[in-house]
PDB file of C-alpha atoms in Angstrom:
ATOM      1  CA  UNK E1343     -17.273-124.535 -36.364  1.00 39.00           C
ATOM      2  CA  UNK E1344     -17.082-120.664 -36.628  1.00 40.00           C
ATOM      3  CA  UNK E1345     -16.163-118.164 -38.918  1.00 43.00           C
ATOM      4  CA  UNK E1346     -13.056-117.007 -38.780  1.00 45.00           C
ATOM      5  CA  UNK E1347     -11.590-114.191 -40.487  1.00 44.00           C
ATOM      6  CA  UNK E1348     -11.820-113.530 -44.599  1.00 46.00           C
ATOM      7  CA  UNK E1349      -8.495-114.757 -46.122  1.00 46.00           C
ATOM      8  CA  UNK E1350      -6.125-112.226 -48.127  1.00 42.00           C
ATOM      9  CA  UNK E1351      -5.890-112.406 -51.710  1.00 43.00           C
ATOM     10  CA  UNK E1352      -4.620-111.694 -54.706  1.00 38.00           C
ATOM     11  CA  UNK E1353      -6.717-111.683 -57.661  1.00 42.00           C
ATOM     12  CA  UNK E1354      -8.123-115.485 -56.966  1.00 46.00           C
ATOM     13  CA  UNK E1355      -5.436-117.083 -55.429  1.00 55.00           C
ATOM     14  CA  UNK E1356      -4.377-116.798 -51.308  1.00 61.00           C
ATOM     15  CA  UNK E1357      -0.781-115.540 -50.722  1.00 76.00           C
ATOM     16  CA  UNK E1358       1.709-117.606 -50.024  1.00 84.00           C
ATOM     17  CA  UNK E1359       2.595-116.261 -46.904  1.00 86.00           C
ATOM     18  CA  UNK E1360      -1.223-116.681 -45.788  1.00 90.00           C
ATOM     19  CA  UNK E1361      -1.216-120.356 -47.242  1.00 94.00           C
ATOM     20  CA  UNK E1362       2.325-120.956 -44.432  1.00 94.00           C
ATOM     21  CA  UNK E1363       0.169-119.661 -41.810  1.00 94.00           C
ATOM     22  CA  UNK E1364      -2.892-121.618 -42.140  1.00 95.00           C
ATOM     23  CA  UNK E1365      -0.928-125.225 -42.844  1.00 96.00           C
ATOM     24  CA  UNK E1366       1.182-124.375 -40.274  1.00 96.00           C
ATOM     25  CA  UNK E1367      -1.540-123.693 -37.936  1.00 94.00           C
ATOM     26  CA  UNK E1368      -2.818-126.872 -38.866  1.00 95.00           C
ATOM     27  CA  UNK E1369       0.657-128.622 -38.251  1.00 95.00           C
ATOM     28  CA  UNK E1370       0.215-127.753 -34.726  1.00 94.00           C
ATOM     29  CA  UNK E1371      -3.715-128.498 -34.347  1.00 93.00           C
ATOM     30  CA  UNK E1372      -3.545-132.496 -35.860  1.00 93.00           C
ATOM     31  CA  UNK E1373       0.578-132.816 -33.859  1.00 95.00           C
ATOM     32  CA  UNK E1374      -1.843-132.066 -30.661  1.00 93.00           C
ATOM     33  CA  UNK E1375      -5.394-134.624 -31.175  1.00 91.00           C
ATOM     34  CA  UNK E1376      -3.027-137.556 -33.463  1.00 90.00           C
ATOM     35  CA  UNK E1377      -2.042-138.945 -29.747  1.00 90.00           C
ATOM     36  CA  UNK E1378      -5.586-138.845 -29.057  1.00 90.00           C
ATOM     37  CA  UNK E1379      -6.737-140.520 -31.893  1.00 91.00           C
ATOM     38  CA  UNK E1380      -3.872-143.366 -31.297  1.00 90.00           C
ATOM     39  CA  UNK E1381      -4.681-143.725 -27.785  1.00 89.00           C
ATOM     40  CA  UNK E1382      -8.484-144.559 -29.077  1.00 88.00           C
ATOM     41  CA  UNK E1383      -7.258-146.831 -31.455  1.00 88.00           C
ATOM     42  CA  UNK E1384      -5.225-149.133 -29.374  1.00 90.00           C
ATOM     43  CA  UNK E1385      -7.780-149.251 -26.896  1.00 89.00           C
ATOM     44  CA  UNK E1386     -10.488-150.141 -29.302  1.00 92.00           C
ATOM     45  CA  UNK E1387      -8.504-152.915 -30.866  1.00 92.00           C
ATOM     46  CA  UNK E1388      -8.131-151.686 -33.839  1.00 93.00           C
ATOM     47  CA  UNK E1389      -4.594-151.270 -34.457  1.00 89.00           C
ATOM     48  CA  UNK E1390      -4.662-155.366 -33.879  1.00 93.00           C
ATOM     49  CA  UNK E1391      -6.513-155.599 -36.916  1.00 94.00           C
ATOM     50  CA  UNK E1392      -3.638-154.923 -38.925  1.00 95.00           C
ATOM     51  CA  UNK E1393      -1.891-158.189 -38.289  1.00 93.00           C
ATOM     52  CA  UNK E1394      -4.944-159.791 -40.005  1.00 95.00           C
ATOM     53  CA  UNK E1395      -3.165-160.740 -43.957  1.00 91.00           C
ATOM     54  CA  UNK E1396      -6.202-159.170 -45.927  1.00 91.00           C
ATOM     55  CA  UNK E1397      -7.567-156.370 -42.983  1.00 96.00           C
ATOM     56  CA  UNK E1398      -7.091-152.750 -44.961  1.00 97.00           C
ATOM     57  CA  UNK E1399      -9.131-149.777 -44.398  1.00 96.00           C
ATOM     58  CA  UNK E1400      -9.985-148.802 -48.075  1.00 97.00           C
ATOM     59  CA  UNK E1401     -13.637-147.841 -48.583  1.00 97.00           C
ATOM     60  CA  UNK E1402     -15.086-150.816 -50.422  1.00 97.00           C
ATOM     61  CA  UNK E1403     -15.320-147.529 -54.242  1.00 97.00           C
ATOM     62  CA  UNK E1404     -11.652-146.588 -53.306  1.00 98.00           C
ATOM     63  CA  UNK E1405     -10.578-150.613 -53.252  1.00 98.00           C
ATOM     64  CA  UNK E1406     -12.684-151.071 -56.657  1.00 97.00           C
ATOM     65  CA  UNK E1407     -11.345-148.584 -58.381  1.00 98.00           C
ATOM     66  CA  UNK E1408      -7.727-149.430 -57.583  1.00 98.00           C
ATOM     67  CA  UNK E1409      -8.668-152.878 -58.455  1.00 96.00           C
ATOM     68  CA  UNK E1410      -9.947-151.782 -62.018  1.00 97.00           C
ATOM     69  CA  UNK E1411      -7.121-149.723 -62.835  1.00 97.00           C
ATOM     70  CA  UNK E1412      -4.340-151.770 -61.437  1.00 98.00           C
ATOM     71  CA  UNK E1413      -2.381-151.848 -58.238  1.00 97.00           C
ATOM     72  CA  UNK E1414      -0.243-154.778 -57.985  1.00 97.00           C
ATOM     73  CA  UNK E1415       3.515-153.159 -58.600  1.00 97.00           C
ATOM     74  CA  UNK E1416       2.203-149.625 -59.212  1.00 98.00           C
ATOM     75  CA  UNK E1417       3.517-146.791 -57.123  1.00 98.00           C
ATOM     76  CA  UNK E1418       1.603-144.835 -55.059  1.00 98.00           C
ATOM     77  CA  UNK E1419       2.210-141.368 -53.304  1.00 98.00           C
ATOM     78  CA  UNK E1420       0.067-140.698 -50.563  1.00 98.00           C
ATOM     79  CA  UNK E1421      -0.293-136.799 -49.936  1.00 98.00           C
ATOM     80  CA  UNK E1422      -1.785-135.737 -46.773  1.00 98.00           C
ATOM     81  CA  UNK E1423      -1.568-139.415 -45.309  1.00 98.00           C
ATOM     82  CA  UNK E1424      -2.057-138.942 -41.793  1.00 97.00           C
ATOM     83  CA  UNK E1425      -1.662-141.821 -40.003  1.00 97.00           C
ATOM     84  CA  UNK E1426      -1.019-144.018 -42.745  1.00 97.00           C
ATOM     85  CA  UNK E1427      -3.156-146.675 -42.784  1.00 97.00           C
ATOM     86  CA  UNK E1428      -4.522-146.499 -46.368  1.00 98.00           C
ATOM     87  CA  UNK E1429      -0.906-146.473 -47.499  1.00 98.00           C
ATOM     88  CA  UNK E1430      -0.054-149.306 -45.667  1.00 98.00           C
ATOM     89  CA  UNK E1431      -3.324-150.723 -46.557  1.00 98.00           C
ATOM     90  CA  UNK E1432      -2.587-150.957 -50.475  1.00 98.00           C
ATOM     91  CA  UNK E1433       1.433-152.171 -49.573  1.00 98.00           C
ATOM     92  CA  UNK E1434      -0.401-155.280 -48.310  1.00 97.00           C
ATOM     93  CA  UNK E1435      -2.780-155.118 -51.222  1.00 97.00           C
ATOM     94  CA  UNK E1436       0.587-155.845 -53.412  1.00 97.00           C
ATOM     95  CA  UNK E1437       1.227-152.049 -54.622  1.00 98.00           C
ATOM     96  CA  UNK E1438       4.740-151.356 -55.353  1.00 98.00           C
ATOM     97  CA  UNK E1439       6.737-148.137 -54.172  1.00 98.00           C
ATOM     98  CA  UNK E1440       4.684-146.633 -51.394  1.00 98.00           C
ATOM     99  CA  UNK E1441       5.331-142.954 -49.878  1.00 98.00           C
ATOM    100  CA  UNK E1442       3.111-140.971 -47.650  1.00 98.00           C
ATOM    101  CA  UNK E1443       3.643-137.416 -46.612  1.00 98.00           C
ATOM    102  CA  UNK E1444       2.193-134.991 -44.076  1.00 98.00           C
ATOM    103  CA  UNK E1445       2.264-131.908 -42.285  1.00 98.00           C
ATOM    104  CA  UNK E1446       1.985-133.857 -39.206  1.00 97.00           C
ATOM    105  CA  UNK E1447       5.659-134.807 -37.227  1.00 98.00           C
ATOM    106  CA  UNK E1448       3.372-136.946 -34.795  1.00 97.00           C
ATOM    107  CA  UNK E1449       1.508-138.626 -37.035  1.00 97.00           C
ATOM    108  CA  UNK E1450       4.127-139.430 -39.565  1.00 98.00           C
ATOM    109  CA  UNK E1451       5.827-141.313 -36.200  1.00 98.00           C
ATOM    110  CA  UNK E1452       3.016-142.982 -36.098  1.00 97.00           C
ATOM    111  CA  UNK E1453       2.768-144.240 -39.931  1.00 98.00           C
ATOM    112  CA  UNK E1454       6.414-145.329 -39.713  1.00 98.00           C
ATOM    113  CA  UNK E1455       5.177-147.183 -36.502  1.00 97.00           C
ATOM    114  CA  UNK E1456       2.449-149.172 -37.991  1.00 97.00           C
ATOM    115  CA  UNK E1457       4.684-150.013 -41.153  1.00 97.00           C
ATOM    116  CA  UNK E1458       7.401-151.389 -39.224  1.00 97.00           C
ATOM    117  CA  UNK E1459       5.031-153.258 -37.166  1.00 96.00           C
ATOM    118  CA  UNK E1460       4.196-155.450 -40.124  1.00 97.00           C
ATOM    119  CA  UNK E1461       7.577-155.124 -41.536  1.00 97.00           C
ATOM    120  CA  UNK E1462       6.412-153.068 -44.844  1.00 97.00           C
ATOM    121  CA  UNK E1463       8.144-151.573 -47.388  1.00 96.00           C
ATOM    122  CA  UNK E1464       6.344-148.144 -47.278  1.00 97.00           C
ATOM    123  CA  UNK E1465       8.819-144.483 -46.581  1.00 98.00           C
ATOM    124  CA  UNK E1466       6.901-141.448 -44.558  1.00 98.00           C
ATOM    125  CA  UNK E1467       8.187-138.255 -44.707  1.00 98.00           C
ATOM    126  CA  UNK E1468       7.139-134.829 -42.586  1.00 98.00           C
ATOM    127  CA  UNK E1469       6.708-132.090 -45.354  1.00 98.00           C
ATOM    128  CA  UNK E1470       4.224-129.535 -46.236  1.00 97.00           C
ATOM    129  CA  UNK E1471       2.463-130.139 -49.334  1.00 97.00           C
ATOM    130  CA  UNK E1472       2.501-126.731 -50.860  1.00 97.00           C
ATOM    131  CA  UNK E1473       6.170-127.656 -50.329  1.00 96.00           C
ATOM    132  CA  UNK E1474       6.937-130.393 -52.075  1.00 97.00           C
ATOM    133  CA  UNK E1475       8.919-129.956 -55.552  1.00 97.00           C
ATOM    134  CA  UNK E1476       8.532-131.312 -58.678  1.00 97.00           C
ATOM    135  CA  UNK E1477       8.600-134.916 -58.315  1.00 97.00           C
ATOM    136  CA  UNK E1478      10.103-135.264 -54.716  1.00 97.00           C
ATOM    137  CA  UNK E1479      10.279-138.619 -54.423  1.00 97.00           C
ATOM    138  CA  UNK E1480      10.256-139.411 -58.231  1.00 97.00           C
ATOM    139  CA  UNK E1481       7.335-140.256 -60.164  1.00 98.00           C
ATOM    140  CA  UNK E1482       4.350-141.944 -59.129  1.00 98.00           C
ATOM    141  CA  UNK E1483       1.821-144.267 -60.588  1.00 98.00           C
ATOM    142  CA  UNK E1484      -1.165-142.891 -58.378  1.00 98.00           C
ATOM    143  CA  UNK E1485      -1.227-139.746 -56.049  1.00 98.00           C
ATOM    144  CA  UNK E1486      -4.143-140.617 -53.486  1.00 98.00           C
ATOM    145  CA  UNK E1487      -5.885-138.169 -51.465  1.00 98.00           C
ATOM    146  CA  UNK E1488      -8.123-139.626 -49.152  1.00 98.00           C
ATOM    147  CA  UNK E1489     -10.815-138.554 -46.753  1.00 96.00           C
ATOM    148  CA  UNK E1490     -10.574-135.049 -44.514  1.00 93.00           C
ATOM    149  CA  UNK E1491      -7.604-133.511 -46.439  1.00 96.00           C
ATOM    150  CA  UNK E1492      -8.794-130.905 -48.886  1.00 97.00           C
ATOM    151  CA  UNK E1493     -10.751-129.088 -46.422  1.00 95.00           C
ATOM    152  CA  UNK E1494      -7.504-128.481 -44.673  1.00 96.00           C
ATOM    153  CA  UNK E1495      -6.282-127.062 -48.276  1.00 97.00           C
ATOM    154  CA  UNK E1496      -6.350-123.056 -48.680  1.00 96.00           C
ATOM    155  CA  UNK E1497      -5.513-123.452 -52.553  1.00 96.00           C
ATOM    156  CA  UNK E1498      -6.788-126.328 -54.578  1.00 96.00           C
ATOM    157  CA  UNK E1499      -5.250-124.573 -57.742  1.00 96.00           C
ATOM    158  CA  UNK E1500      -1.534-124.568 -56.267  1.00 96.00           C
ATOM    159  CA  UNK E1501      -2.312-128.014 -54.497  1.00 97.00           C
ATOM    160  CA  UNK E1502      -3.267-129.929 -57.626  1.00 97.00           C
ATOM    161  CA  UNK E1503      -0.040-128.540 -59.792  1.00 97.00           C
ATOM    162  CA  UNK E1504       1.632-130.260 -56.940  1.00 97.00           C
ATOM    163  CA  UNK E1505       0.216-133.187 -57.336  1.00 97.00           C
ATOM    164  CA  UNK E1506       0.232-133.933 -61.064  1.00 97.00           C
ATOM    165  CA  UNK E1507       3.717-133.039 -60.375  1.00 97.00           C
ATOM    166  CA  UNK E1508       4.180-136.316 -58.816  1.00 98.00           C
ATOM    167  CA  UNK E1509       2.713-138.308 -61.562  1.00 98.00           C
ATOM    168  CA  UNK E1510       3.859-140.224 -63.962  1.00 97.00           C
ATOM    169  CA  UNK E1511       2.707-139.176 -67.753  1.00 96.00           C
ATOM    170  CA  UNK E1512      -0.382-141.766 -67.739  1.00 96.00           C
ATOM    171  CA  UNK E1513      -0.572-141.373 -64.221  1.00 97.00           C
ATOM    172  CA  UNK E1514      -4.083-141.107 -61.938  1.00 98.00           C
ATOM    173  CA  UNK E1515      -4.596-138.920 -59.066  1.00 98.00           C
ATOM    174  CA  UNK E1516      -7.339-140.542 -56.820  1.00 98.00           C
ATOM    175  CA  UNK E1517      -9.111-138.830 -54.538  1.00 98.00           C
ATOM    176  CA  UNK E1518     -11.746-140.237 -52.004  1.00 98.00           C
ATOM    177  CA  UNK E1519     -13.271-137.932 -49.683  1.00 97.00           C
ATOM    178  CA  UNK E1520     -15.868-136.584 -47.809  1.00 96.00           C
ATOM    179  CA  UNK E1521     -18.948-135.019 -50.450  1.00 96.00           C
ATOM    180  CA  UNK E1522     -18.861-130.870 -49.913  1.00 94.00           C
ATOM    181  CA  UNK E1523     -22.924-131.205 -50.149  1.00 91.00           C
ATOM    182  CA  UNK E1524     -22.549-133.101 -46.540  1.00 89.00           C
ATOM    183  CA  UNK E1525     -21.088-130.288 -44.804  1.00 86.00           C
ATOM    184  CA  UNK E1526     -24.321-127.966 -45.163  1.00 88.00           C
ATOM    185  CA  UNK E1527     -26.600-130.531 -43.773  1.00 84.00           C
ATOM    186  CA  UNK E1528     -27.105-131.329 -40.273  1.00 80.00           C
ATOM    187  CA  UNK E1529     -27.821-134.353 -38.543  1.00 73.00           C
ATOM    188  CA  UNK E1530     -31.719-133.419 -37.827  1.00 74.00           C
ATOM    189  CA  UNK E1531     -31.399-133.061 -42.370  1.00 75.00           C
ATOM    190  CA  UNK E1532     -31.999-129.652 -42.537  1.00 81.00           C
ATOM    191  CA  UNK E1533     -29.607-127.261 -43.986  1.00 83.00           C
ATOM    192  CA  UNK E1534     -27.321-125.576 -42.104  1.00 83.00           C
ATOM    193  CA  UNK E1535     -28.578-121.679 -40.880  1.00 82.00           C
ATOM    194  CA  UNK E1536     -25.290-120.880 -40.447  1.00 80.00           C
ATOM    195  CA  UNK E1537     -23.189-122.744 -43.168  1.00 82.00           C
ATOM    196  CA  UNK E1538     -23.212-121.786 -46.655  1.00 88.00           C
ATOM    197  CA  UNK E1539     -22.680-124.085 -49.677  1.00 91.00           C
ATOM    198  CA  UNK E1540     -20.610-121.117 -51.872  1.00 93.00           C
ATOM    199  CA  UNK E1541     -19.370-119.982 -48.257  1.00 90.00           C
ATOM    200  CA  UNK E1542     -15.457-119.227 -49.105  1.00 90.00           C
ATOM    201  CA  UNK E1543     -14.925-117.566 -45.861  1.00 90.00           C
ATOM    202  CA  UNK E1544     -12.292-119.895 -43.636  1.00 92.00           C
ATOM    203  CA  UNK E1545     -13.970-121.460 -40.757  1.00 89.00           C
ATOM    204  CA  UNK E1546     -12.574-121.645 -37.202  1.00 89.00           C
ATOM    205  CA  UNK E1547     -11.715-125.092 -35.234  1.00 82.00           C
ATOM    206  CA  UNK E1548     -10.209-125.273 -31.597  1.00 81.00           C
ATOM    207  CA  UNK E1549     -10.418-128.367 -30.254  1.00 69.00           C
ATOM    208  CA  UNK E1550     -12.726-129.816 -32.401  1.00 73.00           C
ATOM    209  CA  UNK E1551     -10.503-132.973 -34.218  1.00 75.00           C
ATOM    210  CA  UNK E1552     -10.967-135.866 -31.957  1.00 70.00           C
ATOM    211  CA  UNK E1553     -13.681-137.415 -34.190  1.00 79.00           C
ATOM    212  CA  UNK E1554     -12.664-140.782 -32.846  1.00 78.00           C
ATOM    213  CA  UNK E1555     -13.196-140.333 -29.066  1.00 69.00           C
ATOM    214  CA  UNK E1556     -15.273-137.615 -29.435  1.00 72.00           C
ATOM    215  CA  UNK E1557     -13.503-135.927 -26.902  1.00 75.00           C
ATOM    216  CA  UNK E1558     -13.704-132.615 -25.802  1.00 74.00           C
ATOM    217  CA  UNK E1559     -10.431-130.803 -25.132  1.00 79.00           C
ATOM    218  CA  UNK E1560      -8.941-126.799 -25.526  1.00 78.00           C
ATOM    219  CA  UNK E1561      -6.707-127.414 -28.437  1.00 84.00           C
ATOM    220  CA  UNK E1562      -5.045-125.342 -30.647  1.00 88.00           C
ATOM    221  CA  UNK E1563      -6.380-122.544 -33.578  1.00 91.00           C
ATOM    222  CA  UNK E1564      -6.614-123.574 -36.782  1.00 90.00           C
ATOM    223  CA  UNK E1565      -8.778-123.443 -40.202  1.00 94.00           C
ATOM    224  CA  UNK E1566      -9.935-125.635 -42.784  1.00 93.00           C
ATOM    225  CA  UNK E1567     -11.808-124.553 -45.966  1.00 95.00           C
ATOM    226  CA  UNK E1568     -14.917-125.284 -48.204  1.00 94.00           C
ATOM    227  CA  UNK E1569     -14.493-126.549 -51.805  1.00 96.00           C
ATOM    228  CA  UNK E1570     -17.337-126.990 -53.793  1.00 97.00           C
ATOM    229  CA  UNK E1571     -17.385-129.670 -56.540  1.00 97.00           C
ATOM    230  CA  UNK E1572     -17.293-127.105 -59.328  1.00 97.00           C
ATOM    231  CA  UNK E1573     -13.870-125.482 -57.566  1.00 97.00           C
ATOM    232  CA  UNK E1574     -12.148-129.447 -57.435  1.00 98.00           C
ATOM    233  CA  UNK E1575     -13.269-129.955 -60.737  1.00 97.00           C
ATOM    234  CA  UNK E1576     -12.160-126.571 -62.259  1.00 97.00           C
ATOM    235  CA  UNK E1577      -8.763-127.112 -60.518  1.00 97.00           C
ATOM    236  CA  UNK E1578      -8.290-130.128 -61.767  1.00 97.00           C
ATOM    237  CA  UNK E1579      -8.927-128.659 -65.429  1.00 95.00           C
ATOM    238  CA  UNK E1580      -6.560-125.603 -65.089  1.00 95.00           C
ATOM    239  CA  UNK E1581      -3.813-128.465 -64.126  1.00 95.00           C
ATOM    240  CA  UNK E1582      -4.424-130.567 -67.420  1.00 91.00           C
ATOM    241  CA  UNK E1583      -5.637-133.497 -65.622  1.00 96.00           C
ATOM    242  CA  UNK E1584      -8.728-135.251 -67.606  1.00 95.00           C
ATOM    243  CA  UNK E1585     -11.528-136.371 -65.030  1.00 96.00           C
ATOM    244  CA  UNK E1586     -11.901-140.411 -66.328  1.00 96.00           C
ATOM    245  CA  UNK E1587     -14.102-141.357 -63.277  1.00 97.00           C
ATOM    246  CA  UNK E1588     -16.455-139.789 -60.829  1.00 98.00           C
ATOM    247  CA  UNK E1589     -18.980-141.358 -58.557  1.00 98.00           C
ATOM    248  CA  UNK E1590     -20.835-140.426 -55.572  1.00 97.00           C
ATOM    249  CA  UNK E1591     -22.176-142.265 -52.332  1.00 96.00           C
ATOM    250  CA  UNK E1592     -24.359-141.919 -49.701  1.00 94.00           C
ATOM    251  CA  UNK E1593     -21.569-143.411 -47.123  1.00 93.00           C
ATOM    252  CA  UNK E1594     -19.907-141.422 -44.314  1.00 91.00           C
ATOM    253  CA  UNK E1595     -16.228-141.387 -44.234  1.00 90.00           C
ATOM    254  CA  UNK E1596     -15.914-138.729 -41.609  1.00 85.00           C
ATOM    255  CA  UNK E1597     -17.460-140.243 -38.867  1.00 79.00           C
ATOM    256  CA  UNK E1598     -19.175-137.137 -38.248  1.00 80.00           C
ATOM    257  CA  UNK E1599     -22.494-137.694 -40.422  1.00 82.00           C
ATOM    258  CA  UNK E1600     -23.389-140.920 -39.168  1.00 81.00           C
ATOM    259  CA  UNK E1601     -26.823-139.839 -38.413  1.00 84.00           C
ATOM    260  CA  UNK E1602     -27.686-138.677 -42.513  1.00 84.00           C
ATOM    261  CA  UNK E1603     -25.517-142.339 -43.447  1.00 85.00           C
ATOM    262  CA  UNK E1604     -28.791-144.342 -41.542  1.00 85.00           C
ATOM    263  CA  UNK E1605     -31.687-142.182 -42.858  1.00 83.00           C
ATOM    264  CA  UNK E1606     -34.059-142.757 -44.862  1.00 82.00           C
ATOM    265  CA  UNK E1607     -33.065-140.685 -46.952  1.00 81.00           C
ATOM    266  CA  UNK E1608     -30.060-140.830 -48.603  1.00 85.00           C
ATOM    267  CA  UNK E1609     -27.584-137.907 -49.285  1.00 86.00           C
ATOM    268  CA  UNK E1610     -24.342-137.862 -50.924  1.00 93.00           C
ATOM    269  CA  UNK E1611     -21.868-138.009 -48.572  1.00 94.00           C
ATOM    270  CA  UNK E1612     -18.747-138.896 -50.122  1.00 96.00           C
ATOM    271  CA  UNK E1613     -17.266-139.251 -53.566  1.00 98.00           C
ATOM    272  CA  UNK E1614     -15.171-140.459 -55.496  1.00 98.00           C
ATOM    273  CA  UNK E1615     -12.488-139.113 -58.249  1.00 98.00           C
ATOM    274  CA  UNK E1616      -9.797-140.688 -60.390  1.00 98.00           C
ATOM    275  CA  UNK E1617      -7.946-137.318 -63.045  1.00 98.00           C
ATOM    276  CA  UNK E1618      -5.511-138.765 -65.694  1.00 97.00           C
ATOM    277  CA  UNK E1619      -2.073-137.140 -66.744  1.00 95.00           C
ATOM    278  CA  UNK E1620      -1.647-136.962 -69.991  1.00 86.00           C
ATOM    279  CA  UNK E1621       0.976-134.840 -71.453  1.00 76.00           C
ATOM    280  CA  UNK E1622       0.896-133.599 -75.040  1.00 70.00           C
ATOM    281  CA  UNK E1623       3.349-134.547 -77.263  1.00 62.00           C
TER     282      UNK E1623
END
């Protein structure tokens, strides 16, 4: 990755019309590597696992959690779902209403793909999620976020008011994703000499998505962000959600740290977050 360009603002906050261009950039960058990442996916057999009745792709914290707080009927809204497969992962866990949205035309196509394929009950729809209104598709149970989104998100304050717009009053927004402590560390574990930990400015990708394949192509532009804990956790304050369950874990769900996951050290590499609605009476 390189540094790209500092971002506009005003006060704290990006402008809207900066926040377009970046998720639109991005619209184009994951439209161009999501037939990559299919193509290595069929070929590795692992769309086959599907058709197996209790395959899903929920890391084993993610699957706890929704076990402990209760999934069977509940209704989920999957922001940012790419592909879909955690979506369709907790339909055949037994959750109720399932919708997943991204930026993504071509991987939304392939979402509704896999659901059909199994003949699920779960709706996809293309939108941006700075977009979305005030409970789009009604109100949800759970809004999940799941691993490699909120780097791709220029404003976690205007990101989060979207999502407890979703929920339900009672509701959980569940997030599972990639620790920001494992971006600054290197596979040889030694920090980064060129990546900072408080580093706001937005950092530069071309070509650099297929972490499936691992192949190298010239792709498109685009940006993605760093958020430190203590900017998720302060957004999540200044939307009134209540944090009710954090843990982190020293497993890589990026498949781009493998090399810290087996040493013998352990880092943390990825997290886990569950923030309550509760609205005052």
């Amino acid at each position: 990755m390189s540094a790209g360009n500092e971002m506009p603002e005003r006060g704290d906050q990006p402008l809207k019309k900066e926040i377009k261009h970046f998720t639109t950039m991005a619209r184009e960058a994951w439209d161009e590597v999501n037939p990559r990442h299919q193509s290595y996916k069929k070929k590795s057999g692992h769309k086959k696992k599907f058709l197996r009745k209790n395959y899903h792709t929920l890391p084993a914290p993610l699957h706890e959690a929704f076990l402990d707080y209760g999934l069977e009927g509940r209704s989920v809204l999957h922001l940012c779902c790419n592909d879909g497969e955690e979506l369709v992962s907790l339909k055949k866990l037994n959750a109720g209403r399932c919708v997943g949205v991204d930026i993504s035309s071509s991987a939304i196509h392939s979402a509704r793909v896999l659901a059909a394929g199994l003949h699920l009950d779960a709706t996809f729809e293309v939108a941006d999620v700075y977009d979305l209104p005030d409970a789009a598709y009604g109100r949800f149970d759970y809004v999940l976020l799941t691993v490699g989104a909120l780097c791709w998100l220029p404003d976690l304050k205007a990101f989060f008011a979207t999502a407890t717009s979703q929920l339900k009053d009672g509701g959980h927004l569940v997030i599972m994703e990639q620790h920001p402590f494992s971006a600054i560390v290197e596979d040889d574990m030694k920090v980064s000499e060129t990546f900072g930990y408080f580093d706001k400015t937005p950092y530069e990708e071309a070509g650099d998505l297929d972490y499936l394949g691992k192949e190298a192509y010239e792709g498109k532009t685009c940006y993605t962000f760093h958020h430190t804990l203590a900017d998720i956790f302060s957004a999540l304050l200044e939307n009134k959600l209540q944090l009710s369950r954090f843990e982190e874990h020293p497993d890589d769900l990026s498949n781009l740290k493998r090399e810290l996951e087996r040493a013998p050290q352990t880092f943390p590499l990825s997290y886990l977050l569950v923030a309550t609605l509760n609205i005052p009476t």
